[in-house]
Amino acid sequence: MGQAREVMDRLTTAMTAKDKETLAKCYSADAVAFTPDEGELTGRDAITKYFFKFWEAIPDVRYEYTDKHEAGEVAIDEGFVAGTNTGPLSLPTGESLPASGKELRVRSCDVARVEGGEITSHHFYFDQLEFLGQLGLLPESLSKH
């Protein structure tokens, strides 16, 4: 196992354990993340804050791997983000949605570049329609894709 895989595994463990300090240390101070819902996030603090909003909305969040990859400085995780929406979900607009109480299991893929033992670039991909549909926020015709 290389450094990229080790850091990505540490990040996933910290996310599941809600270990804010370890999670933050996985990123370089000037790391950049690209997210489907909030766009580009710059800096360790902005990226860790992104995780915190999901911890609030889905306190029992976990990652279910379907595959792990590593190529040089890049680690890739494929799987599902799963948990129960029992807290308010913060929206990029600053508003929030009340807890739905619904179980979620959303397809996800993460691609992270690691340099010097820290993530410098992290691309988050998840199925937004699946996420919104499972929360009950889509018309029935769209939530059956």
PDB file of C-alpha atoms in Angstrom:
ATOM      1  CA  MET A   1       0.000   0.000   0.000  1.00  0.00           C
ATOM      2  CA  GLY A   2       1.338   3.392  -0.987  1.00  0.00           C
ATOM      3  CA  GLN A   3       1.081   6.767   0.673  1.00  0.00           C
ATOM      4  CA  ALA A   4      -1.993   7.873  -1.321  1.00  0.00           C
ATOM      5  CA  ARG A   5      -3.961   4.789  -0.257  1.00  0.00           C
ATOM      6  CA  GLU A   6      -2.875   5.144   3.384  1.00  0.00           C
ATOM      7  CA  VAL A   7      -3.998   8.792   3.543  1.00  0.00           C
ATOM      8  CA  MET A   8      -7.320   8.065   1.821  1.00  0.00           C
ATOM      9  CA  ASP A   9      -8.019   5.158   4.208  1.00  0.00           C
ATOM     10  CA  ARG A  10      -7.167   7.414   7.168  1.00  0.00           C
ATOM     11  CA  LEU A  11      -9.572  10.044   5.816  1.00  0.00           C
ATOM     12  CA  THR A  12     -12.415   7.531   5.478  1.00  0.00           C
ATOM     13  CA  THR A  13     -11.802   6.206   9.001  1.00  0.00           C
ATOM     14  CA  ALA A  14     -11.795   9.768  10.393  1.00  0.00           C
ATOM     15  CA  MET A  15     -15.018  10.591   8.511  1.00  0.00           C
ATOM     16  CA  THR A  16     -16.807   7.550   9.930  1.00  0.00           C
ATOM     17  CA  ALA A  17     -15.467   8.196  13.449  1.00  0.00           C
ATOM     18  CA  LYS A  18     -16.306  11.947  13.234  1.00  0.00           C
ATOM     19  CA  ASP A  19     -12.669  12.642  14.161  1.00  0.00           C
ATOM     20  CA  LYS A  20     -12.390  16.292  13.114  1.00  0.00           C
ATOM     21  CA  GLU A  21      -8.710  16.661  13.994  1.00  0.00           C
ATOM     22  CA  THR A  22      -7.531  13.591  12.060  1.00  0.00           C
ATOM     23  CA  LEU A  23      -9.756  14.455   9.125  1.00  0.00           C
ATOM     24  CA  ALA A  24      -8.345  17.995   8.916  1.00  0.00           C
ATOM     25  CA  LYS A  25      -4.762  16.682   9.077  1.00  0.00           C
ATOM     26  CA  CYS A  26      -5.400  14.549   5.981  1.00  0.00           C
ATOM     27  CA  TYR A  27      -5.483  17.753   3.888  1.00  0.00           C
ATOM     28  CA  SER A  28      -2.737  20.242   3.079  1.00  0.00           C
ATOM     29  CA  ALA A  29      -3.415  23.806   4.243  1.00  0.00           C
ATOM     30  CA  ASP A  30      -3.997  24.909   0.632  1.00  0.00           C
ATOM     31  CA  ALA A  31      -5.811  21.794  -0.617  1.00  0.00           C
ATOM     32  CA  VAL A  32      -8.537  22.181  -3.232  1.00  0.00           C
ATOM     33  CA  ALA A  33     -11.709  20.087  -3.385  1.00  0.00           C
ATOM     34  CA  PHE A  34     -14.246  19.908  -6.170  1.00  0.00           C
ATOM     35  CA  THR A  35     -17.791  19.007  -5.124  1.00  0.00           C
ATOM     36  CA  PRO A  36     -20.970  18.429  -7.130  1.00  0.00           C
ATOM     37  CA  ASP A  37     -23.084  20.572  -4.822  1.00  0.00           C
ATOM     38  CA  GLU A  38     -20.830  23.425  -3.653  1.00  0.00           C
ATOM     39  CA  GLY A  39     -18.289  23.637  -6.457  1.00  0.00           C
ATOM     40  CA  GLU A  40     -14.660  24.387  -5.654  1.00  0.00           C
ATOM     41  CA  LEU A  41     -13.550  24.587  -2.027  1.00  0.00           C
ATOM     42  CA  THR A  42     -10.118  25.974  -1.228  1.00  0.00           C
ATOM     43  CA  GLY A  43      -8.197  25.265   1.967  1.00  0.00           C
ATOM     44  CA  ARG A  44      -8.257  22.668   4.722  1.00  0.00           C
ATOM     45  CA  ASP A  45     -10.857  24.578   6.763  1.00  0.00           C
ATOM     46  CA  ALA A  46     -13.363  24.894   3.904  1.00  0.00           C
ATOM     47  CA  ILE A  47     -13.020  21.213   3.035  1.00  0.00           C
ATOM     48  CA  THR A  48     -13.408  19.965   6.594  1.00  0.00           C
ATOM     49  CA  LYS A  49     -16.432  22.256   7.051  1.00  0.00           C
ATOM     50  CA  TYR A  50     -17.960  20.486   4.027  1.00  0.00           C
ATOM     51  CA  PHE A  51     -17.699  17.166   5.881  1.00  0.00           C
ATOM     52  CA  PHE A  52     -19.109  18.680   9.088  1.00  0.00           C
ATOM     53  CA  LYS A  53     -22.387  19.667   7.402  1.00  0.00           C
ATOM     54  CA  PHE A  54     -22.922  16.034   6.402  1.00  0.00           C
ATOM     55  CA  TRP A  55     -22.113  14.859   9.938  1.00  0.00           C
ATOM     56  CA  GLU A  56     -24.814  17.187  11.216  1.00  0.00           C
ATOM     57  CA  ALA A  57     -27.375  15.964   8.683  1.00  0.00           C
ATOM     58  CA  ILE A  58     -26.383  12.277   8.785  1.00  0.00           C
ATOM     59  CA  PRO A  59     -24.791  11.586  12.188  1.00  0.00           C
ATOM     60  CA  ASP A  60     -24.405   7.858  11.471  1.00  0.00           C
ATOM     61  CA  VAL A  61     -22.755   8.434   8.065  1.00  0.00           C
ATOM     62  CA  ARG A  62     -20.451   5.687   6.825  1.00  0.00           C
ATOM     63  CA  TYR A  63     -18.707   4.734   3.606  1.00  0.00           C
ATOM     64  CA  GLU A  64     -19.372   1.342   2.042  1.00  0.00           C
ATOM     65  CA  TYR A  65     -16.566   0.474  -0.366  1.00  0.00           C
ATOM     66  CA  THR A  66     -17.182  -1.336  -3.615  1.00  0.00           C
ATOM     67  CA  ASP A  67     -13.598  -0.844  -4.785  1.00  0.00           C
ATOM     68  CA  LYS A  68     -10.332   0.884  -3.889  1.00  0.00           C
ATOM     69  CA  HIS A  69      -7.637   1.925  -6.339  1.00  0.00           C
ATOM     70  CA  GLU A  70      -4.229   3.532  -6.178  1.00  0.00           C
ATOM     71  CA  ALA A  71      -1.978   4.790  -8.953  1.00  0.00           C
ATOM     72  CA  GLY A  72       1.132   6.642  -7.816  1.00  0.00           C
ATOM     73  CA  GLU A  73       0.041   9.774  -5.952  1.00  0.00           C
ATOM     74  CA  VAL A  74      -3.682   9.189  -6.597  1.00  0.00           C
ATOM     75  CA  ALA A  75      -6.174   7.153  -4.543  1.00  0.00           C
ATOM     76  CA  ILE A  76      -9.672   6.412  -5.810  1.00  0.00           C
ATOM     77  CA  ASP A  77     -12.550   5.091  -3.725  1.00  0.00           C
ATOM     78  CA  GLU A  78     -15.796   3.801  -5.213  1.00  0.00           C
ATOM     79  CA  GLY A  79     -18.789   2.937  -3.099  1.00  0.00           C
ATOM     80  CA  PHE A  80     -21.784   4.311  -1.260  1.00  0.00           C
ATOM     81  CA  VAL A  81     -22.237   7.015   1.347  1.00  0.00           C
ATOM     82  CA  ALA A  82     -24.890   5.657   3.698  1.00  0.00           C
ATOM     83  CA  GLY A  83     -26.711   6.725   6.848  1.00  0.00           C
ATOM     84  CA  THR A  84     -29.930   8.218   8.190  1.00  0.00           C
ATOM     85  CA  ASN A  85     -30.905  11.865   7.738  1.00  0.00           C
ATOM     86  CA  THR A  86     -31.721  12.727  11.360  1.00  0.00           C
ATOM     87  CA  GLY A  87     -30.339  16.279  11.407  1.00  0.00           C
ATOM     88  CA  PRO A  88     -30.853  19.457   9.389  1.00  0.00           C
ATOM     89  CA  LEU A  89     -29.202  19.491   5.964  1.00  0.00           C
ATOM     90  CA  SER A  90     -27.340  22.714   5.206  1.00  0.00           C
ATOM     91  CA  LEU A  91     -27.773  23.955   1.659  1.00  0.00           C
ATOM     92  CA  PRO A  92     -25.203  25.968  -0.325  1.00  0.00           C
ATOM     93  CA  THR A  93     -27.658  28.927  -0.158  1.00  0.00           C
ATOM     94  CA  GLY A  94     -27.273  29.108   3.635  1.00  0.00           C
ATOM     95  CA  GLU A  95     -30.748  27.689   4.192  1.00  0.00           C
ATOM     96  CA  SER A  96     -31.329  24.247   5.661  1.00  0.00           C
ATOM     97  CA  LEU A  97     -33.794  21.434   5.242  1.00  0.00           C
ATOM     98  CA  PRO A  98     -35.293  19.720   8.283  1.00  0.00           C
ATOM     99  CA  ALA A  99     -34.384  16.093   8.943  1.00  0.00           C
ATOM    100  CA  SER A 100     -36.384  13.617   6.872  1.00  0.00           C
ATOM    101  CA  GLY A 101     -35.648  10.543   8.983  1.00  0.00           C
ATOM    102  CA  LYS A 102     -34.944   8.677   5.741  1.00  0.00           C
ATOM    103  CA  GLU A 103     -32.256   6.093   5.129  1.00  0.00           C
ATOM    104  CA  LEU A 104     -29.768   7.106   2.449  1.00  0.00           C
ATOM    105  CA  ARG A 105     -27.396   5.043   0.331  1.00  0.00           C
ATOM    106  CA  VAL A 106     -25.893   7.166  -2.438  1.00  0.00           C
ATOM    107  CA  ARG A 107     -23.346   6.153  -5.081  1.00  0.00           C
ATOM    108  CA  SER A 108     -20.043   7.921  -4.609  1.00  0.00           C
ATOM    109  CA  CYS A 109     -16.564   8.132  -6.048  1.00  0.00           C
ATOM    110  CA  ASP A 110     -13.634  10.054  -4.600  1.00  0.00           C
ATOM    111  CA  VAL A 111     -10.363  10.850  -6.370  1.00  0.00           C
ATOM    112  CA  ALA A 112      -7.595  12.305  -4.214  1.00  0.00           C
ATOM    113  CA  ARG A 113      -4.045  13.371  -5.054  1.00  0.00           C
ATOM    114  CA  VAL A 114      -1.607  13.026  -2.156  1.00  0.00           C
ATOM    115  CA  GLU A 115       1.701  14.852  -1.886  1.00  0.00           C
ATOM    116  CA  GLY A 116       3.944  14.823   1.185  1.00  0.00           C
ATOM    117  CA  GLY A 117       1.449  12.740   3.161  1.00  0.00           C
ATOM    118  CA  GLU A 118      -1.469  15.159   2.653  1.00  0.00           C
ATOM    119  CA  ILE A 119      -4.316  15.424   0.186  1.00  0.00           C
ATOM    120  CA  THR A 120      -3.711  18.373  -2.133  1.00  0.00           C
ATOM    121  CA  SER A 121      -6.640  17.799  -4.496  1.00  0.00           C
ATOM    122  CA  HIS A 122      -9.872  15.912  -3.845  1.00  0.00           C
ATOM    123  CA  HIS A 123     -12.677  15.384  -6.362  1.00  0.00           C
ATOM    124  CA  PHE A 124     -15.985  14.299  -4.791  1.00  0.00           C
ATOM    125  CA  TYR A 125     -18.563  12.690  -7.067  1.00  0.00           C
ATOM    126  CA  PHE A 126     -21.973  11.516  -5.937  1.00  0.00           C
ATOM    127  CA  ASP A 127     -25.309  10.927  -7.597  1.00  0.00           C
ATOM    128  CA  GLN A 128     -27.239  14.082  -6.754  1.00  0.00           C
ATOM    129  CA  LEU A 129     -30.550  12.808  -8.147  1.00  0.00           C
ATOM    130  CA  GLU A 130     -30.246   9.659  -6.078  1.00  0.00           C
ATOM    131  CA  PHE A 131     -29.470  11.770  -2.986  1.00  0.00           C
ATOM    132  CA  LEU A 132     -32.411  14.136  -3.494  1.00  0.00           C
ATOM    133  CA  GLY A 133     -34.745  11.290  -4.449  1.00  0.00           C
ATOM    134  CA  GLN A 134     -33.919   9.307  -1.326  1.00  0.00           C
ATOM    135  CA  LEU A 135     -34.619  12.415   0.753  1.00  0.00           C
ATOM    136  CA  GLY A 136     -38.037  12.625  -0.922  1.00  0.00           C
ATOM    137  CA  LEU A 137     -37.241  15.963  -2.598  1.00  0.00           C
ATOM    138  CA  LEU A 138     -37.900  14.958  -6.225  1.00  0.00           C
ATOM    139  CA  PRO A 139     -41.094  14.312  -8.107  1.00  0.00           C
ATOM    140  CA  GLU A 140     -41.794  10.582  -8.334  1.00  0.00           C
ATOM    141  CA  SER A 141     -40.949  10.508 -12.051  1.00  0.00           C
ATOM    142  CA  LEU A 142     -37.370  11.733 -11.383  1.00  0.00           C
ATOM    143  CA  SER A 143     -36.629   9.624  -8.317  1.00  0.00           C
ATOM    144  CA  LYS A 144     -36.885   6.324 -10.231  1.00  0.00           C
ATOM    145  CA  HIS A 145     -33.750   6.686 -12.383  1.00  0.00           C
TER     146      HIS A 145
END
